[in-house]
Coordinates of C-alpha atoms in Angstrom, one line a residue:
M274 CA 16.3 12.2 -124.0
I275 CA 14.0 14.7 -122.2
E276 CA 12.8 17.6 -124.3
R277 CA 11.9 20.5 -122.1
G278 CA 9.4 23.0 -123.4
S279 CA 8.0 20.4 -125.9
G280 CA 4.5 20.7 -124.5
M281 CA 4.6 17.3 -122.9
A282 CA 5.2 17.0 -119.1
V283 CA 8.6 15.7 -118.2
W284 CA 7.2 12.9 -116.1
R285 CA 5.1 11.7 -119.1
Q286 CA 8.2 11.6 -121.3
I287 CA 9.9 9.5 -118.7
A288 CA 7.0 7.2 -118.4
G289 CA 6.9 6.8 -122.2
A290 CA 10.6 6.1 -122.3
M291 CA 10.4 3.5 -119.6
E292 CA 7.4 1.9 -121.2
T293 CA 9.2 1.7 -124.5
A294 CA 12.2 0.1 -122.8
I295 CA 10.0 -2.5 -121.0
R296 CA 8.0 -3.4 -124.1
R297 CA 11.2 -3.6 -126.2
G298 CA 12.5 -6.2 -123.7
D299 CA 15.3 -4.1 -122.3
Y300 CA 13.9 -5.1 -118.9
R301 CA 12.6 -8.7 -118.5
P302 CA 9.5 -9.6 -116.5
G303 CA 10.3 -9.8 -112.8
V304 CA 13.6 -7.9 -113.1
Q305 CA 14.2 -5.1 -110.6
L306 CA 14.4 -1.7 -112.2
P307 CA 16.9 1.0 -111.4
T308 CA 16.1 3.0 -108.2
E309 CA 14.3 6.4 -108.2
K310 CA 17.7 8.0 -107.5
Q311 CA 19.4 6.2 -110.4
L312 CA 16.6 7.1 -112.8
A313 CA 16.6 10.7 -111.7
N314 CA 20.3 10.9 -112.4
S315 CA 19.9 9.3 -115.8
F316 CA 17.1 11.6 -116.9
G317 CA 18.5 14.7 -115.1
V318 CA 15.3 15.3 -113.1
N319 CA 14.3 15.1 -109.4
R320 CA 13.0 12.0 -107.7
H321 CA 9.5 13.3 -107.4
T322 CA 9.3 13.5 -111.2
V323 CA 10.5 9.9 -111.6
R324 CA 8.0 8.8 -108.9
Q325 CA 5.1 10.3 -110.9
A326 CA 6.3 8.5 -114.0
M327 CA 6.7 5.1 -112.3
N328 CA 3.4 5.4 -110.5
R329 CA 1.7 5.9 -113.9
L330 CA 3.4 2.7 -115.1
A331 CA 2.2 0.9 -112.0
E332 CA -1.3 2.0 -112.7
Q333 CA -1.0 0.6 -116.2
G334 CA 0.2 -2.8 -114.7
L335 CA 3.6 -2.6 -116.3
V336 CA 5.5 -2.1 -113.1
S337 CA 5.2 -3.4 -109.6
I338 CA 6.3 -1.1 -106.8
E339 CA 7.0 -3.0 -103.6
Q340 CA 7.5 -1.1 -100.4
G341 CA 11.0 -1.6 -99.0
R342 CA 12.1 -3.7 -102.0
G343 CA 12.0 -1.5 -105.0
M344 CA 10.4 -1.4 -108.5
F345 CA 10.0 -4.5 -110.7
V346 CA 8.8 -5.2 -114.2
A347 CA 5.4 -6.8 -113.8
E348 CA 5.3 -10.5 -114.5
G349 CA 2.6 -12.3 -116.5
S350 CA -0.7 -13.2 -114.9
L351 CA -0.9 -16.4 -112.9
D352 CA -3.7 -18.7 -114.2
Y353 CA -5.5 -19.9 -111.1
A354 CA -8.1 -22.6 -111.7
L355 CA -11.3 -22.8 -109.6
G356 CA -12.6 -26.3 -109.7
P357 CA -14.5 -28.6 -107.4
R358 CA -11.4 -29.7 -105.5
T359 CA -9.1 -26.7 -106.0
R360 CA -6.1 -26.8 -103.6
F361 CA -3.8 -23.9 -103.4
T362 CA -0.6 -25.9 -103.2
E363 CA -1.4 -28.3 -106.0
N364 CA -2.8 -25.5 -108.2
L365 CA 0.6 -23.6 -108.1
L366 CA 2.8 -26.7 -108.4
T367 CA 1.1 -27.7 -111.6
R368 CA 2.1 -24.3 -113.0
Q369 CA 5.7 -24.7 -111.9
K370 CA 5.3 -22.1 -109.1
K371 CA 6.5 -22.4 -105.5
P372 CA 3.5 -22.0 -103.2
T373 CA 3.7 -20.6 -99.6
R374 CA 0.8 -19.7 -97.3
E375 CA 1.6 -17.5 -94.3
L376 CA -0.7 -17.4 -91.3
L377 CA -1.2 -13.7 -90.4
S378 CA -3.7 -14.0 -87.5
A379 CA -6.2 -16.4 -85.9
D380 CA -9.1 -14.9 -84.0
N381 CA -12.4 -16.1 -82.4
V382 CA -15.2 -14.0 -83.9
P383 CA -19.1 -14.2 -83.8
A384 CA -20.6 -15.5 -87.1
P385 CA -22.2 -12.7 -89.2
P386 CA -25.6 -13.6 -90.7
E387 CA -24.3 -14.4 -94.3
I388 CA -21.5 -16.7 -93.0
A389 CA -23.8 -18.3 -90.5
R390 CA -26.3 -19.1 -93.2
A391 CA -23.6 -20.5 -95.5
L392 CA -22.2 -22.8 -92.7
G393 CA -25.7 -23.7 -91.4
I394 CA -25.0 -22.4 -87.9
P395 CA -26.8 -19.7 -85.7
T396 CA -25.9 -16.1 -86.2
G397 CA -23.4 -15.1 -83.6
A398 CA -22.0 -18.6 -83.1
P399 CA -18.2 -18.7 -82.5
L400 CA -16.0 -18.9 -85.5
W401 CA -12.3 -19.2 -86.0
Q402 CA -11.2 -16.6 -88.5
L403 CA -7.8 -17.4 -90.0
E404 CA -6.1 -14.7 -92.1
T405 CA -3.5 -16.0 -94.6
R406 CA -1.3 -14.5 -97.3
N407 CA -0.6 -16.6 -100.3
R408 CA 2.6 -16.3 -102.4
A409 CA 3.7 -17.8 -105.7
D410 CA 7.5 -17.8 -106.1
D411 CA 7.7 -15.3 -103.1
R412 CA 5.3 -12.9 -104.9
P413 CA 2.2 -12.1 -102.9
V414 CA -0.8 -13.1 -105.1
G415 CA -3.7 -13.1 -102.6
V416 CA -4.9 -12.9 -99.0
S417 CA -7.7 -15.1 -97.6
S418 CA -10.1 -15.1 -94.7
H419 CA -11.0 -18.7 -93.6
F420 CA -13.9 -19.3 -91.3
F421 CA -14.5 -22.5 -89.3
F422 CA -17.2 -23.3 -86.7
V423 CA -15.4 -23.5 -83.4
D424 CA -17.7 -26.2 -82.0
R425 CA -16.7 -28.5 -84.9
F426 CA -13.0 -27.5 -85.2
P427 CA -12.0 -26.3 -81.7
T428 CA -8.2 -26.4 -82.4
M429 CA -8.1 -25.3 -86.0
P430 CA -5.4 -22.6 -85.5
D431 CA -3.1 -25.1 -83.9
L432 CA -3.8 -27.7 -86.6
F433 CA -3.0 -25.2 -89.3
R434 CA 0.3 -24.2 -87.6
R435 CA 1.2 -27.9 -87.4
A436 CA 0.1 -28.8 -91.0
G437 CA 1.0 -25.6 -92.9
S438 CA -2.1 -25.8 -95.1
I439 CA -5.9 -25.8 -94.8
T440 CA -6.2 -29.2 -96.6
E441 CA -3.8 -30.9 -94.2
A442 CA -5.3 -29.2 -91.2
L443 CA -8.7 -30.5 -92.1
K444 CA -7.3 -34.0 -92.5
L445 CA -5.9 -33.8 -89.0
A446 CA -9.4 -32.7 -87.9
G447 CA -10.9 -35.8 -89.5
I448 CA -12.0 -34.4 -92.9
P449 CA -10.1 -36.5 -95.5
D450 CA -11.6 -34.7 -98.4
Y451 CA -13.9 -31.7 -99.3
H452 CA -15.1 -29.8 -102.3
R453 CA -16.6 -26.5 -103.3
R454 CA -20.4 -26.2 -103.1
T455 CA -20.7 -22.6 -104.2
T456 CA -18.3 -19.9 -105.4
R457 CA -19.1 -16.2 -106.1
V458 CA -16.5 -13.9 -107.8
A459 CA -16.6 -10.1 -107.9
A460 CA -14.2 -7.3 -108.6
R461 CA -13.8 -4.7 -105.8
L462 CA -11.5 -1.8 -104.9
I463 CA -8.6 -3.0 -102.7
S464 CA -8.7 -2.1 -99.0
A465 CA -5.8 -0.4 -97.3
G466 CA -4.8 -3.5 -95.4
D467 CA -4.9 -5.8 -98.4
A468 CA -2.9 -3.2 -100.4
R469 CA -0.1 -3.3 -97.8
L470 CA -0.1 -7.2 -97.8
L471 CA -0.1 -7.5 -101.5
D472 CA 2.3 -4.6 -102.2
L473 CA -0.2 -2.9 -104.4
P474 CA -1.3 0.8 -104.8
R475 CA -4.8 1.7 -103.5
T476 CA -6.0 2.3 -107.1
R477 CA -5.8 -1.5 -107.9
P478 CA -8.9 -3.7 -108.0
V479 CA -8.9 -7.2 -106.5
L480 CA -10.9 -10.3 -107.5
V481 CA -12.9 -11.5 -104.5
S482 CA -13.9 -15.1 -104.4
E483 CA -16.4 -16.3 -101.7
T484 CA -16.5 -20.0 -101.4
V485 CA -18.4 -22.6 -99.2
N486 CA -16.5 -25.9 -98.9
V487 CA -18.4 -29.1 -97.8
D488 CA -17.3 -32.5 -96.7
E489 CA -18.1 -35.8 -98.4
R490 CA -21.6 -35.8 -96.8
G491 CA -22.3 -32.3 -98.1
K492 CA -22.0 -30.7 -94.6
P493 CA -20.3 -27.2 -94.7
V494 CA -16.8 -27.2 -93.2
E495 CA -15.3 -23.8 -94.3
Y496 CA -16.3 -20.4 -95.6
V497 CA -13.5 -18.6 -97.5
R498 CA -13.3 -15.0 -98.7
A499 CA -10.2 -14.8 -100.9
R500 CA -8.8 -11.6 -102.5
F501 CA -6.6 -11.9 -105.5
A502 CA -4.4 -9.2 -107.1
A503 CA -6.3 -8.7 -110.3
D504 CA -3.2 -7.8 -112.3
H505 CA -1.3 -10.8 -111.0
V506 CA -4.0 -13.5 -111.2
T507 CA -6.5 -14.7 -113.8
L508 CA -9.3 -16.9 -112.3
T509 CA -10.4 -19.8 -114.6
I510 CA -13.7 -21.4 -113.7
E511 CA -13.6 -25.1 -114.4
H512 CA -17.0 -26.7 -115.2
W513 CA -18.1 -29.7 -113.2

């Protein structure tokens, strides 16, 4: 019940009521919540007031607001292991999650200094930049930028489209195995583009993992800059 004139803003009362219902188990993780219109009718307020309340719950990580789909109770964090031979598909399958990786774009770009150094190539050398979106059980959990030296992998975009994964594409390119040489992880504020791709508000942080993968001879094959939704993914560093 909403108590008007109680000294507490109405939207805060709605947020408190919905938080209590979620924590009590009235709405299970992953369940779609009533629409703004339905909640507005239930609480006897306008939709703007409901939107304020639900945005607060989204900021707290209790609710996920997905453009065009609706509002959902946030699910538990996905434990994503970073080891010497981490593979996206295998990582999720071991956690009983359905993995999918969607190719968003493939462009030829000049190598910036930091990526050129990591790959051992000249600054400005041609790179393939593959942008992918990664899902676990149809929920977006991360977006990644994959960089490959064009001279070594001239058909990488086509190989990825054929194989559907980076690991299988590299196998087609003659790289049967590879492992991480270095990984750096940092927290950053999400960009507007990544916020749209991950269905997150601009106030959310992301975990950024920058990795250099090398072949069996220790020669760099890939530079990856992955952005994970911080409230959806926990990165676990495995020692090796």
